[in-house]
XYZ file of C-alpha atoms in Angstrom:
429
model
C 108.030 110.631 38.645
C 110.733 107.847 38.115
C 109.664 104.375 36.934
C 107.926 102.414 39.325
C 109.985 99.139 40.296
C 108.326 95.702 39.649
C 108.338 93.917 42.882
C 108.570 90.066 42.602
C 108.747 87.275 45.175
C 109.210 83.483 45.133
C 107.762 82.249 48.187
C 104.156 81.293 49.039
C 102.629 83.373 52.234
C 102.396 79.776 53.806
C 106.351 80.083 54.461
C 106.025 82.803 56.517
C 103.183 81.710 58.240
C 104.866 78.550 58.892
C 107.987 80.391 60.238
C 106.003 82.133 62.576
C 104.149 79.411 64.117
C 107.337 77.545 64.578
C 108.647 80.556 66.546
C 105.270 81.260 68.647
C 106.712 79.486 71.857
C 109.831 81.617 71.475
C 108.217 84.816 71.000
C 105.979 84.115 74.030
C 109.229 83.415 76.075
C 111.012 86.595 75.168
C 107.724 88.571 76.090
C 107.491 86.750 79.325
C 111.197 87.002 80.241
C 112.372 90.186 78.863
C 109.269 92.511 79.027
C 112.041 95.675 79.304
C 112.092 98.368 81.723
C 108.892 99.023 83.758
C 109.285 102.707 82.963
C 108.795 103.678 86.601
C 111.526 106.043 88.558
C 114.503 104.371 90.002
C 115.936 105.806 93.070
C 119.419 106.978 92.893
C 120.402 105.472 96.139
C 119.203 103.230 99.069
C 119.704 104.235 102.639
C 120.056 101.523 105.366
C 118.712 102.405 108.718
C 119.024 99.726 111.558
C 115.605 99.015 112.912
C 116.218 100.222 116.477
C 117.381 103.577 115.116
C 114.502 104.138 112.516
C 112.301 106.755 113.908
C 109.507 109.325 112.683
C 111.982 111.889 111.748
C 115.080 109.794 110.078
C 114.355 111.214 106.845
C 114.363 114.638 107.804
C 117.233 114.128 110.326
C 119.460 112.897 107.481
C 118.800 116.038 105.499
C 119.578 117.990 108.066
C 122.622 116.130 109.116
C 123.837 116.386 105.296
C 123.149 119.904 105.113
C 125.116 120.656 108.669
C 127.926 119.068 106.874
C 127.727 121.305 104.037
C 127.622 124.278 106.205
C 130.767 123.095 107.976
C 132.930 121.433 105.408
C 131.832 123.528 101.949
C 129.780 126.108 103.063
C 129.490 127.619 99.480
C 129.587 126.284 95.774
C 133.422 127.292 95.072
C 134.793 125.395 98.250
C 132.616 122.360 97.228
C 133.454 122.377 93.523
C 137.387 122.523 94.573
C 136.753 119.399 96.625
C 135.003 117.564 94.152
C 136.786 118.807 90.926
C 133.669 120.471 89.547
C 133.988 122.784 86.466
C 132.965 126.461 86.949
C 130.050 126.357 84.728
C 128.714 123.575 86.969
C 129.679 124.577 90.393
C 126.741 127.171 91.263
C 124.255 124.963 89.536
C 125.022 121.563 90.987
C 125.732 123.082 94.461
C 122.414 124.768 94.731
C 120.576 121.741 93.439
C 122.114 119.389 95.887
C 121.031 122.112 98.692
C 117.480 122.121 97.300
C 117.256 118.468 97.294
C 118.610 118.119 100.757
C 115.740 120.247 102.085
C 113.031 118.812 99.913
C 113.928 115.177 99.460
C 116.881 114.117 101.199
C 116.246 110.301 101.050
C 114.730 108.674 97.880
C 114.844 105.079 99.065
C 115.027 104.079 102.730
C 115.524 100.521 104.183
C 114.994 99.679 107.869
C 117.264 97.186 108.199
C 116.382 93.440 110.430
C 119.067 91.544 109.036
C 121.694 91.969 111.684
C 121.556 92.147 115.404
C 118.294 91.181 116.033
C 115.982 88.504 117.710
C 112.921 87.523 119.596
C 110.692 90.280 121.154
C 112.844 93.236 120.445
C 112.689 92.368 116.616
C 108.780 91.857 116.810
C 108.390 95.187 118.343
C 110.647 97.223 116.268
C 108.866 95.875 112.856
C 105.957 96.492 114.205
C 106.671 100.002 115.298
C 108.593 100.579 111.560
C 105.151 99.507 110.156
C 103.116 102.186 111.991
C 105.928 104.846 111.491
C 106.310 104.120 107.787
C 102.266 104.481 107.538
C 102.145 107.369 109.148
C 104.910 109.057 107.160
C 103.302 108.098 104.019
C 100.072 109.738 105.458
C 101.596 112.964 106.053
C 103.817 112.968 102.907
C 107.161 112.886 104.710
C 108.098 109.406 103.520
C 111.072 108.634 101.181
C 109.251 107.815 97.758
C 110.175 104.208 98.602
C 110.560 102.671 101.532
C 110.626 99.309 103.043
C 112.549 96.737 105.190
C 115.369 94.332 104.788
C 114.607 91.007 106.577
C 116.946 88.028 107.649
C 117.780 85.795 104.609
C 116.224 82.132 103.906
C 119.305 80.481 105.508
C 118.148 77.765 108.024
C 119.597 79.306 110.996
C 117.661 82.608 110.489
C 114.915 81.777 108.107
C 112.156 81.668 110.803
C 112.919 84.974 112.379
C 113.087 86.156 108.789
C 109.790 85.200 108.075
C 108.128 86.185 111.087
C 109.451 89.848 110.737
C 108.331 90.170 107.319
C 104.820 88.829 108.301
C 104.880 91.171 111.322
C 105.970 94.388 109.172
C 103.538 93.630 106.631
C 100.830 92.970 108.809
C 101.091 96.086 110.463
C 100.963 98.092 107.231
C 97.376 96.637 106.580
C 96.373 97.305 109.844
C 97.993 101.213 109.842
C 96.329 101.849 106.452
C 97.419 99.407 103.575
C 100.429 98.629 101.603
C 102.184 102.077 100.479
C 102.949 102.218 96.725
C 106.381 102.768 97.356
C 106.899 99.396 99.461
C 110.071 97.789 98.856
C 111.472 94.346 100.646
C 115.091 93.489 100.356
C 116.141 89.707 100.701
C 119.705 89.642 101.701
C 122.466 86.919 101.094
C 120.762 84.787 98.626
C 122.446 81.742 97.277
C 120.589 79.287 95.561
C 117.494 80.142 93.346
C 115.404 77.802 95.363
C 115.692 80.340 98.390
C 113.895 82.931 95.808
C 111.248 80.606 95.197
C 110.692 80.030 98.908
C 110.369 83.716 99.333
C 108.014 83.952 96.524
C 105.816 81.272 98.282
C 105.646 83.356 101.769
C 104.536 86.424 99.571
C 101.864 84.331 97.981
C 100.523 83.002 101.189
C 100.649 86.357 102.749
C 98.722 87.641 99.625
C 95.988 84.854 99.704
C 95.554 85.272 103.668
C 94.726 88.883 103.040
C 92.793 88.823 99.994
C 95.480 91.011 97.947
C 96.014 90.927 94.247
C 98.553 88.247 93.078
C 101.819 89.755 92.749
C 101.181 92.779 94.452
C 104.491 91.830 96.833
C 107.832 92.414 94.858
C 111.052 92.535 96.210
C 114.875 92.873 95.572
C 117.267 90.379 95.348
C 120.929 90.901 97.436
C 123.946 89.625 95.929
C 126.330 88.900 98.584
C 127.980 85.521 98.076
C 129.968 83.924 95.169
C 127.496 81.422 94.793
C 124.963 84.014 93.423
C 127.099 84.803 90.330
C 128.579 81.320 89.622
C 126.723 78.138 90.539
C 128.490 74.701 91.159
C 127.542 73.820 87.614
C 129.304 76.586 86.385
C 125.952 78.569 85.376
C 125.132 82.155 86.174
C 122.833 81.395 89.248
C 121.715 85.150 89.317
C 119.833 84.493 86.052
C 117.934 81.556 87.627
C 117.209 83.771 90.537
C 115.501 86.105 88.345
C 113.412 83.813 86.777
C 112.641 81.886 90.146
C 111.216 85.354 91.247
C 108.267 84.593 88.896
C 107.955 88.342 87.834
C 108.498 89.436 91.508
C 111.844 90.729 91.440
C 112.410 94.454 90.999
C 116.154 94.705 91.618
C 119.675 92.915 92.372
C 121.701 94.701 94.811
C 125.291 94.090 94.912
C 126.567 93.667 98.663
C 130.211 95.190 98.450
C 131.713 93.666 101.792
C 130.097 90.588 102.003
C 130.715 89.468 98.661
C 134.333 90.529 98.715
C 134.861 88.650 102.009
C 133.292 85.759 100.361
C 136.208 85.781 97.955
C 138.727 86.563 100.451
C 139.578 90.035 99.519
C 141.450 91.689 102.208
C 139.311 94.334 104.127
C 141.612 97.092 102.827
C 140.682 96.324 99.292
C 136.991 95.929 99.670
C 135.235 98.375 97.626
C 133.074 98.608 94.765
C 135.484 99.325 92.144
C 137.630 96.015 92.888
C 137.926 93.682 90.017
C 135.763 91.267 91.613
C 133.301 93.903 91.938
C 133.215 94.616 88.685
C 132.985 91.071 87.717
C 130.140 90.407 90.002
C 128.217 93.507 88.755
C 128.774 92.886 85.113
C 127.327 89.427 85.290
C 124.330 90.887 87.353
C 123.927 93.460 84.705
C 123.554 90.996 81.667
C 121.471 88.677 83.443
C 118.954 91.597 84.397
C 119.255 93.292 80.902
C 115.725 93.403 79.399
C 113.867 91.819 82.353
C 112.628 94.778 83.907
C 114.917 94.005 86.983
C 117.445 96.900 88.050
C 120.926 96.566 89.162
C 122.335 98.698 92.278
C 125.728 99.177 93.168
C 127.027 98.697 96.659
C 128.292 101.263 99.064
C 131.897 102.658 100.794
C 132.422 102.013 104.310
C 134.873 105.236 104.454
C 132.805 107.733 106.310
C 132.671 111.745 105.993
C 133.396 112.315 109.644
C 135.948 114.166 111.638
C 138.196 116.997 110.720
C 137.547 118.755 107.534
C 140.655 117.265 105.816
C 139.138 113.551 106.156
C 135.802 114.838 105.218
C 137.163 116.248 102.070
C 139.147 112.970 101.257
C 135.889 110.674 102.004
C 133.927 113.246 99.772
C 136.133 112.881 96.803
C 136.244 108.947 97.017
C 132.664 108.661 97.256
C 132.004 111.162 94.433
C 134.322 109.046 92.409
C 132.969 105.584 92.922
C 129.446 107.265 92.307
C 130.563 108.686 88.856
C 132.189 105.683 88.182
C 129.203 103.491 88.739
C 126.928 106.058 86.461
C 129.488 105.499 83.935
C 128.983 101.948 84.031
C 125.137 102.111 84.023
C 124.644 101.318 87.678
C 122.257 104.371 88.360
C 121.624 103.188 92.158
C 124.020 102.768 94.914
C 123.740 102.398 98.616
C 124.452 105.228 101.049
C 125.400 104.346 104.667
C 125.836 107.840 106.387
C 124.273 111.303 106.195
C 127.424 112.825 105.093
C 127.507 110.527 102.146
C 124.292 112.075 100.906
C 125.605 115.623 99.614
C 128.490 113.790 97.142
C 126.015 111.091 96.011
C 123.626 114.041 94.594
C 126.550 116.092 93.490
C 127.803 113.301 91.237
C 124.433 112.380 90.290
C 123.385 116.066 89.126
C 127.062 116.730 87.664
C 126.531 113.388 85.607
C 123.281 114.432 84.035
C 124.127 118.224 83.648
C 127.116 117.479 81.816
C 125.594 115.418 79.174
C 122.623 117.340 79.089
C 122.593 119.569 76.153
C 124.162 117.081 73.757
C 121.947 114.043 74.753
C 118.806 116.486 74.261
C 120.089 117.720 70.810
C 120.761 114.167 69.492
C 117.436 113.055 70.713
C 115.632 116.026 68.901
C 117.769 115.592 65.682
C 116.477 111.664 65.737
C 112.912 112.540 66.659
C 112.607 115.005 63.870
C 114.714 113.162 61.257
C 117.040 116.028 61.243
C 120.318 114.395 60.977
C 123.612 115.452 62.543
C 127.002 114.484 62.909
C 126.162 111.249 64.900
C 123.717 108.478 63.220
C 121.676 107.410 65.993
C 119.401 104.494 66.148
C 115.966 103.222 68.028
C 118.072 101.688 70.630
C 120.446 104.681 71.078
C 116.821 106.807 71.050
C 115.752 104.830 73.969
C 119.210 105.356 75.899
C 119.179 109.048 75.206
C 115.420 109.445 76.658
C 116.138 107.065 79.599
C 119.067 109.349 80.459
C 116.739 112.471 80.206
C 113.857 110.850 82.379
C 116.208 110.017 85.058
C 117.819 113.279 85.299
C 114.158 114.684 85.544
C 113.430 112.250 88.291
C 116.067 112.885 90.706
C 115.890 116.483 90.139
C 119.245 117.023 88.174
C 117.322 118.435 85.025
C 113.901 120.411 84.888
C 111.106 119.344 82.776
C 110.697 122.628 81.270
C 114.542 122.907 79.939
C 114.227 119.318 78.465
C 110.886 120.286 76.758
C 112.562 123.366 75.444
C 115.740 121.737 74.150
C 114.211 118.549 72.680
C 110.654 119.914 71.689
C 109.300 116.557 73.599
C 106.906 116.128 76.332
C 107.768 113.739 78.987
C 105.050 111.418 77.426
C 107.159 111.717 74.300
C 110.294 110.866 76.087
C 108.408 107.815 77.819
C 107.379 106.433 74.273
C 111.146 106.314 73.040
C 112.438 105.179 76.487
C 110.067 102.107 76.289
C 109.610 101.268 72.499
C 108.019 98.032 71.117
C 110.576 95.181 70.780
C 110.274 95.461 66.919
C 111.242 99.177 66.973
C 114.937 98.436 68.576
C 115.553 95.828 65.754
C 114.249 98.026 62.899
C 117.018 99.524 60.803
C 117.465 103.450 61.265
C 117.566 103.961 57.541
């Protein structure tokens, strides 16, 4: 054994204690504002269906329509791969997984939409009907994993209507068995943090009226106005909106077309890869980082319908936009038509299949202190494990193959994906 080094210090323990005491408020604030990702499944997309069109078979109908689109325009793996530019080693696997997903779980997140084209008795009727059908779907096991509504916003002209629809829908859910675990509410066109606060007060009142646990009802904030990104005083209003939600915010959803129009972008150039869209989503992403609030990309309005040549063109566009979003860490987006679902899943599955082996081996080397040609740190291990978990959740990866290549269980992956705050700042030495 070598000579044991003498360790000396110069400061009394009281110095460290005093510093810790001076930072106690900051420590508490960090824990409150930045609790980290909740560790729950994030859907890869959100499907919006108008309230008057939503029916008991909506989820299955979308899956069947998506499968029919594949049968007509890409009936085998080779033809689908040729359209999207998938490599030969991915083609069969991705195509098979897409078809299996469309048969098993075609929609991961469904929003029944009451924002536009409604009012009066028709909206009351359809909101109550949506509550009944959603309750029945969860009871039968046919619901999408996440389901809810988008109500009207908190602006003066439609505020009362939005409040009433929220009340009718939530009351209906309670009358038909209770609030499902996958319930999601979306508040659109938020411009000021005070509108978020007002929605929080509404949900608090509902919870109190029915004896529900405080905080049971969460919601997404839809970013569709320039003022939501940059307030009049030059600050990022979206960051204040997260605080105004008082822990109830679950997501920030980018509204491609309303936001683009707000900035005066011509209709032909309103797309999720426009520089204005990239700027808005980057601000949203930074504001949400560490808060547990997830960011979702928007949609494309180019529909894969009509002749095969046009369908293929629309598929290529949608696939490319989805892959672009995934590379930028926007793991969720909107799909507005059944024909978009095949390319949504193709893009997602290819993204995870392509990087699976590298990510698994890097995480295994980190977990086993084996080294390798990349020196990873705790923060990278978090990203690697989160990547694998997302792949498992959506069906791109199988639990068994991840276990086999990493030597880690799903519980192990969860621990790496949600480390303690101090672990992320620790040295990898």
